[in-house]
Coordinates of C-alpha atoms and ligand atoms in Angstrom, one line a residue:
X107 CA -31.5 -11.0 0.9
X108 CA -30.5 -13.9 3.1
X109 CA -26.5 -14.6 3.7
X110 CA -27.1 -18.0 1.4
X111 CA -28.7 -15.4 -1.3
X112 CA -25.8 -13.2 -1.6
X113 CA -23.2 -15.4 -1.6
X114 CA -24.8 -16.9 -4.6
X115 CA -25.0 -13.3 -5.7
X116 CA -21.1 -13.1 -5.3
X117 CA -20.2 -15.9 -7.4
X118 CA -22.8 -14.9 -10.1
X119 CA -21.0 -11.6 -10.4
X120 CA -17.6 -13.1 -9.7
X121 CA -18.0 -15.5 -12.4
X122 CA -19.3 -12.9 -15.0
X123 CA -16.9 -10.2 -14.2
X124 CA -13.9 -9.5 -16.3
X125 CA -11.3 -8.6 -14.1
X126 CA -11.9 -8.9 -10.6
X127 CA -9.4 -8.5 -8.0
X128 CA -9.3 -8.9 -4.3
X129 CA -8.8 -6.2 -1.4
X130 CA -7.8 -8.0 2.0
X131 CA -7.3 -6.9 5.6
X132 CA -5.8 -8.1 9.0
X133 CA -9.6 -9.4 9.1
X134 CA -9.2 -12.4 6.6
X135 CA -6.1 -13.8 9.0
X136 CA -7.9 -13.7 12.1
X137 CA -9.1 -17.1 11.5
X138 CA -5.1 -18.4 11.5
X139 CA -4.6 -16.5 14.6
X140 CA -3.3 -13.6 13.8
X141 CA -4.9 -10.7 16.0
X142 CA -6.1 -7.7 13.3
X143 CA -5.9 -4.4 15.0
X144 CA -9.9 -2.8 15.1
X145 CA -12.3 -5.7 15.5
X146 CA -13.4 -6.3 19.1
X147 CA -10.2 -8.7 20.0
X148 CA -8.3 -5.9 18.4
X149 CA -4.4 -5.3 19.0
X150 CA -5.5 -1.9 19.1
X151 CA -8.8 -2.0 21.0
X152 CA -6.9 -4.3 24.1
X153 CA -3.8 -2.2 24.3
X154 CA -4.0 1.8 23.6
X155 CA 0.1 2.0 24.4
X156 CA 0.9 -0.8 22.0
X157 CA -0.9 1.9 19.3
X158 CA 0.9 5.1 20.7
X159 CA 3.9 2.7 20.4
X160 CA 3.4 1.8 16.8
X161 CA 2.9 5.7 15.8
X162 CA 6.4 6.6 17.0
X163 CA 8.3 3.7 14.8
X164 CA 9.6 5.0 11.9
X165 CA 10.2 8.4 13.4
X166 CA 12.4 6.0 15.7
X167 CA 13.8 4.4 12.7
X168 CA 14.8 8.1 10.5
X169 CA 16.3 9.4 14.4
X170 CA 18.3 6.1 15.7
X171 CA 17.8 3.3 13.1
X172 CA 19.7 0.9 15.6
X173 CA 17.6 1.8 18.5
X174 CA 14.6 0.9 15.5
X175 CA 16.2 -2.4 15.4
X176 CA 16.5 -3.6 19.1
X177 CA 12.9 -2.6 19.5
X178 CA 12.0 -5.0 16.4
X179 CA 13.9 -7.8 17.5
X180 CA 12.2 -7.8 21.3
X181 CA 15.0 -6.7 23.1
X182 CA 13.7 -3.2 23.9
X183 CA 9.9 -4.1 23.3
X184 CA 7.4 -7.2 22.8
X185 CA 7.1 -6.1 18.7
X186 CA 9.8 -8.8 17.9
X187 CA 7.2 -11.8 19.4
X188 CA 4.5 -10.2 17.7
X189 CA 6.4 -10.6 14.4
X190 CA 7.7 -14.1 15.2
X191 CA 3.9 -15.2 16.6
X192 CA 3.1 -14.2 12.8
X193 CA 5.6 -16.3 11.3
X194 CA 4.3 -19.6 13.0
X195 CA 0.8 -18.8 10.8
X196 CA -0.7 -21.1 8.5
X197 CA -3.2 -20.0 5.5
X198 CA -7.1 -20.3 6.4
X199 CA -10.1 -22.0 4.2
X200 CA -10.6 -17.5 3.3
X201 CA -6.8 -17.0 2.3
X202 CA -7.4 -20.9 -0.1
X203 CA -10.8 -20.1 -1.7
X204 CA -9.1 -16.6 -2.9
X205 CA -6.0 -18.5 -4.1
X206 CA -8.8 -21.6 -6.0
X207 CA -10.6 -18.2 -7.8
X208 CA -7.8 -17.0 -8.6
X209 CA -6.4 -20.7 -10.5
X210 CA -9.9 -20.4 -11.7
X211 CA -9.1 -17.8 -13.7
X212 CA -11.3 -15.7 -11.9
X213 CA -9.4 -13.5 -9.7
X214 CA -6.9 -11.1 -11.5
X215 CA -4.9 -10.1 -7.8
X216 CA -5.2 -9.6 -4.6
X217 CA -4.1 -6.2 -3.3
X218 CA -3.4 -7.3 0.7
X219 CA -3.1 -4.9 3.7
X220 CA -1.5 -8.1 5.5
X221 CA 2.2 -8.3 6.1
X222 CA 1.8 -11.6 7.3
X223 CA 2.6 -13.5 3.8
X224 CA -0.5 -15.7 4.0
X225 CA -2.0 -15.3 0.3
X226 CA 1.2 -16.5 -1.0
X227 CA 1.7 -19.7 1.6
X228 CA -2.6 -20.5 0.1
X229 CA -1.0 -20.1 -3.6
X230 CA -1.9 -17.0 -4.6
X231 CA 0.3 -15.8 -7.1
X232 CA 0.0 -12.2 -8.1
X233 CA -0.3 -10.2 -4.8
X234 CA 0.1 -6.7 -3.8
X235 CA 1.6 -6.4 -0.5
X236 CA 0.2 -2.7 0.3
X237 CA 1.8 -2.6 3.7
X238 CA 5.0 -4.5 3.0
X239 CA 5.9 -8.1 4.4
X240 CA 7.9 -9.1 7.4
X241 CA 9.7 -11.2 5.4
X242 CA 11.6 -8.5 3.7
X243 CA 13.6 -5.6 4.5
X244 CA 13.9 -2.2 2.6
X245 CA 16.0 0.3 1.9
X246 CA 14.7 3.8 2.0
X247 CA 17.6 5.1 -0.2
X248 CA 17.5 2.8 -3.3
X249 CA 14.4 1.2 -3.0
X250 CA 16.1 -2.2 -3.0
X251 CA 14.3 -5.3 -1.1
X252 CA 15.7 -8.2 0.4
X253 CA 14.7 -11.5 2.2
X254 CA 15.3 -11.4 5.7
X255 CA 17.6 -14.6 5.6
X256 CA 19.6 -12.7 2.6
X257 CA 21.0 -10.3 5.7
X258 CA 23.1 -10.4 8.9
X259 CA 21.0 -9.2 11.9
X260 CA 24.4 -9.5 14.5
X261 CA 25.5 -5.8 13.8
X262 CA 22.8 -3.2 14.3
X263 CA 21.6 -1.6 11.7
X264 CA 21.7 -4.0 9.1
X265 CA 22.7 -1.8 6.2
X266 CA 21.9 -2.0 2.3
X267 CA 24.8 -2.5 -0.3
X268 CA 24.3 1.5 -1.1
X269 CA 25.6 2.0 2.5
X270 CA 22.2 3.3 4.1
X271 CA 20.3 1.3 7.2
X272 CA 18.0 -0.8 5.9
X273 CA 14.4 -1.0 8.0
X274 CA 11.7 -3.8 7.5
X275 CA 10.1 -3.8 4.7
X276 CA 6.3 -3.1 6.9
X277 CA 5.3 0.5 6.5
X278 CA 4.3 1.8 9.4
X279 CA 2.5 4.7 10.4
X280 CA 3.5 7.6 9.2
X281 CA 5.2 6.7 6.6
X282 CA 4.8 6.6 2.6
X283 CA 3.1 3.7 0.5
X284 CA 6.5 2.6 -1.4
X285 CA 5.8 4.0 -5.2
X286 CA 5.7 0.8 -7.0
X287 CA 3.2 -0.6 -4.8
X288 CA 0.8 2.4 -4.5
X289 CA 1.3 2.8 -8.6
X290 CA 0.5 -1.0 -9.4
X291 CA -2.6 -1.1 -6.9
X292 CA -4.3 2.1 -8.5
X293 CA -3.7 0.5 -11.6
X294 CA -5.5 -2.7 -10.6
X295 CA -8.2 -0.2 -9.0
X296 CA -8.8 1.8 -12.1
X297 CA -8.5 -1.2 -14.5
X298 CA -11.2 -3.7 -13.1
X299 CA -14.9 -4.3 -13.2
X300 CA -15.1 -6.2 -10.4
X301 CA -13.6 -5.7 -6.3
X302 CA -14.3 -8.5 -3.6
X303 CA -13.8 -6.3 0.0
X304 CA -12.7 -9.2 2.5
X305 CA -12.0 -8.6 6.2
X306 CA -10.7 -4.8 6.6
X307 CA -12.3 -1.8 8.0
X308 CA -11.6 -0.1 5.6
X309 CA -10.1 2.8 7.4
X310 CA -6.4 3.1 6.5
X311 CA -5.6 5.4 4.2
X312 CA -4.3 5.6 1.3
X313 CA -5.7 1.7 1.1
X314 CA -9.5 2.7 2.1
X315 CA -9.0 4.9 -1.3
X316 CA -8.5 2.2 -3.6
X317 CA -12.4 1.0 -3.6
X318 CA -13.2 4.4 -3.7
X319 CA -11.2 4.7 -7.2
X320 CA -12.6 1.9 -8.4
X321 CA -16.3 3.3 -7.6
X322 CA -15.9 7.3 -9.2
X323 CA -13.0 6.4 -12.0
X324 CA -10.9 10.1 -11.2
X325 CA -11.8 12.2 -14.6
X326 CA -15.2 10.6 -14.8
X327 CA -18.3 12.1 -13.6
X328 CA -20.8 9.7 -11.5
X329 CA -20.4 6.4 -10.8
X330 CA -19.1 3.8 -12.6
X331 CA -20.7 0.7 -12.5
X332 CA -18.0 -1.8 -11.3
X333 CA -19.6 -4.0 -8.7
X334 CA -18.4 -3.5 -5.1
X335 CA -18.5 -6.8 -2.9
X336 CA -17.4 -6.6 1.4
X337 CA -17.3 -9.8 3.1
X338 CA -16.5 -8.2 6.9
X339 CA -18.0 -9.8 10.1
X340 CA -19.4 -5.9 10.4
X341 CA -20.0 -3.1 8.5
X342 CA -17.8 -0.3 7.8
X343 CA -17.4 3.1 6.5
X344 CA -17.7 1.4 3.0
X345 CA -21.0 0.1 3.6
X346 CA -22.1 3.3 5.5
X347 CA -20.8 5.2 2.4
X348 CA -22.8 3.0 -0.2
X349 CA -19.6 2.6 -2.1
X350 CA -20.4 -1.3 -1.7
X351 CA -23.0 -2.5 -3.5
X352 CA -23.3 -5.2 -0.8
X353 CA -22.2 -6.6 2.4
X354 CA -22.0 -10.2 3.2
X355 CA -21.6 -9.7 7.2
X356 CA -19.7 -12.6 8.3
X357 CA -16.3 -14.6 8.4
X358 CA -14.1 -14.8 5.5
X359 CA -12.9 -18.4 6.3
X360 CA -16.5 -19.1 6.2
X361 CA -18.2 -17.5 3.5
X362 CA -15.1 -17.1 0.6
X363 CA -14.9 -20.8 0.8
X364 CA -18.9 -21.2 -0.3
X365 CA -18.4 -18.4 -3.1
X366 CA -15.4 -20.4 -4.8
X367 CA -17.5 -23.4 -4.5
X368 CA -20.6 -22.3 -6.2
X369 CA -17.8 -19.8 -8.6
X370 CA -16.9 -23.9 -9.6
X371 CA -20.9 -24.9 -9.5
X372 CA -21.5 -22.4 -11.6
X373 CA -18.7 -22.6 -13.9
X374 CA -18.7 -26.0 -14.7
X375 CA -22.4 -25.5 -15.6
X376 CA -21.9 -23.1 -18.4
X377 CA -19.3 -25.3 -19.6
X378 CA -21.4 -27.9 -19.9
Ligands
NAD452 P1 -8.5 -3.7 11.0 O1 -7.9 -4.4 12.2 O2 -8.6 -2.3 11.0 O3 -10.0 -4.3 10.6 C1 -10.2 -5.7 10.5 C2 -11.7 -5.8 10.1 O4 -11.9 -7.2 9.8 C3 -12.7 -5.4 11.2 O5 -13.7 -4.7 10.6 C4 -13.2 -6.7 11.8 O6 -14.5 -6.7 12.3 C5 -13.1 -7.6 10.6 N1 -12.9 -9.1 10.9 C6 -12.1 -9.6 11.9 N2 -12.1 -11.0 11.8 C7 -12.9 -11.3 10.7 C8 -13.2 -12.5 10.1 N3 -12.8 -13.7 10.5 N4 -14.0 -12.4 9.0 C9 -14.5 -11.2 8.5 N5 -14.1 -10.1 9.1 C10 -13.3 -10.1 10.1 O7 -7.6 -4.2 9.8 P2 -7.2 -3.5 8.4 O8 -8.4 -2.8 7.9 O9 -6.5 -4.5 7.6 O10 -6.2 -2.4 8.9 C11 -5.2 -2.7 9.9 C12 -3.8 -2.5 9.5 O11 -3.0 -3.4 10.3 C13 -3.4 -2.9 8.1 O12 -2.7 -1.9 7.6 C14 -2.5 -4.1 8.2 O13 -1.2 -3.8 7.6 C15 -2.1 -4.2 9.7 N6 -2.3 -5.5 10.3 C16 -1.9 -6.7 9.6 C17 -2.1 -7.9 10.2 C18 -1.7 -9.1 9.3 O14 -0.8 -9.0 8.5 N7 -2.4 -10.2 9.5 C19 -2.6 -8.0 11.4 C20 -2.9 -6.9 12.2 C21 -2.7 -5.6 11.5

């Protein structure tokens, strides 16, 4: 099938599903300029230290939360411009067209790898921030959240009102998928007929599971027949795998924008 052909394919299904949701990836904010770690311009793929770096945080954090700290605000490493660089990002047409299905009524959620905050700047309203946001902090001890302008970076750590440091509220590697979070996405997962795959590869885990779940319902035998949509400028394990029923291979700010249009073409039409 043609690219034109399956995107028309999309919206059909979109459109007649029951509860769809979306899963994102650093893929879908490429187009605001925000690097994504695995494609070919890759944090990961230009800079192997950066990675090495990024695997020794939260032990960093558990051993010397202060030390944590300096290294997050720049003055130890470059992670504090990295943050900041993703604070001056504005929503693309891929992050809008998820936010117009979702108005549509369409679109249940949108479980987001992302800790960049974009879905909710486009007007997306329910979202599941999998990895966290950089706009938070957590505490490890109680579980609380709060906004990063709620608390007083001048003393290092900055600490929760339990007493304990708190760190941001990103996971990083290494550590756990925060409860609520990882509870309410396998939920969504389990509960809906339809998943639209945009711009990861698909090969974090616990994340990468969540199609998975939604394609061999735990307890169930066989498949179930939930319809599996990627939209990825490649294809991943996910295609490989068969657990999608189809790749649209290309760019999110491109193609999401024609499915939420023919979604409305198609729509309107049987409202007519
Ligand atoms: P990834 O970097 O592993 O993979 C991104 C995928 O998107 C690749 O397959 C790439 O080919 C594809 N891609 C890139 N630009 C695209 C575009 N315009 N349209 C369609 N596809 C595109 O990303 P991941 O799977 O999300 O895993 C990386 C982890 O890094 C996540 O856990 C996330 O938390 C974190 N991360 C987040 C951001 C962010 O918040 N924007 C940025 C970098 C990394």
């Amino acid at each position: 099938m043609s690219t034109e052909d399956l995107i028309k394919q999309a919206a059909t299904d979109l459109v007649e599903s029951n509860y769809s949701i979306a899963l994102t990836g650093a893929g879908i904010s490429t187009e605001s300029n925000v690097p994504d770690f695995r494609g070919t311009k890759g944090i990961w793929t230009t800079d192997k230290e950066a990675e090495a770096k990024a695997y020794e945080r939260y032990g960093l954090f558990l051993r010397d939360p202060k030390a944590y700290w300096e290294e997050m605000l720049g003055s130890r490493g470059t992670y504090g411009g990295f943050y900041e660089e993703i604070r001056k990002a504005e929503p693309n047409p891929g992050h809008y067209a998820l936010a117009e299905l979702e108005k549509m009524g369409i679109l249940k959620c949108v479980i987001t790898q992302n800790i960049d905050g974009l879905h909710r700047k486009a007007g997306s309203e329910r979202v599941l921030e999998y990895h966290g946001s950089i706009d938070k902090l957590r505490c490890l001890s109680c579980g609380s959240r709060l906004a990063v302008e709620e608390v007083s970076l001048e003393e290092l750590p900055p600490r929760c009102k339990c007493g304990a440091a708190l760190k941001y509220d990103v996971v990083h590697f290494k550590e756990s998928i925060p409860l609520d979070v990882m509870e309410g996405s396998e939920k969504e997962a389990l509960k809906c007929d339809l998943v639209l795959i945009c711009g990861t590869s698909a090969v974090v885990y616990p994340f990468a599971n969540l199609p998975k779940m939604a394609r061999y319902h735990s307890g169930k035998s066989g498949l179930t027949n939930v319809k599996i949509i990627e939209v990825n400028a490649e294809p991943t394990p996910l295609t490989h795998e068969g657990i999608s029923d189809y790749l649209i291979q290309g760019k999110t700010g491109e193609v999401l924008p024609k499915i939420a249009e023919e979604g409305r073409r198609i729509s309107h039409k049987a409202q007519d």
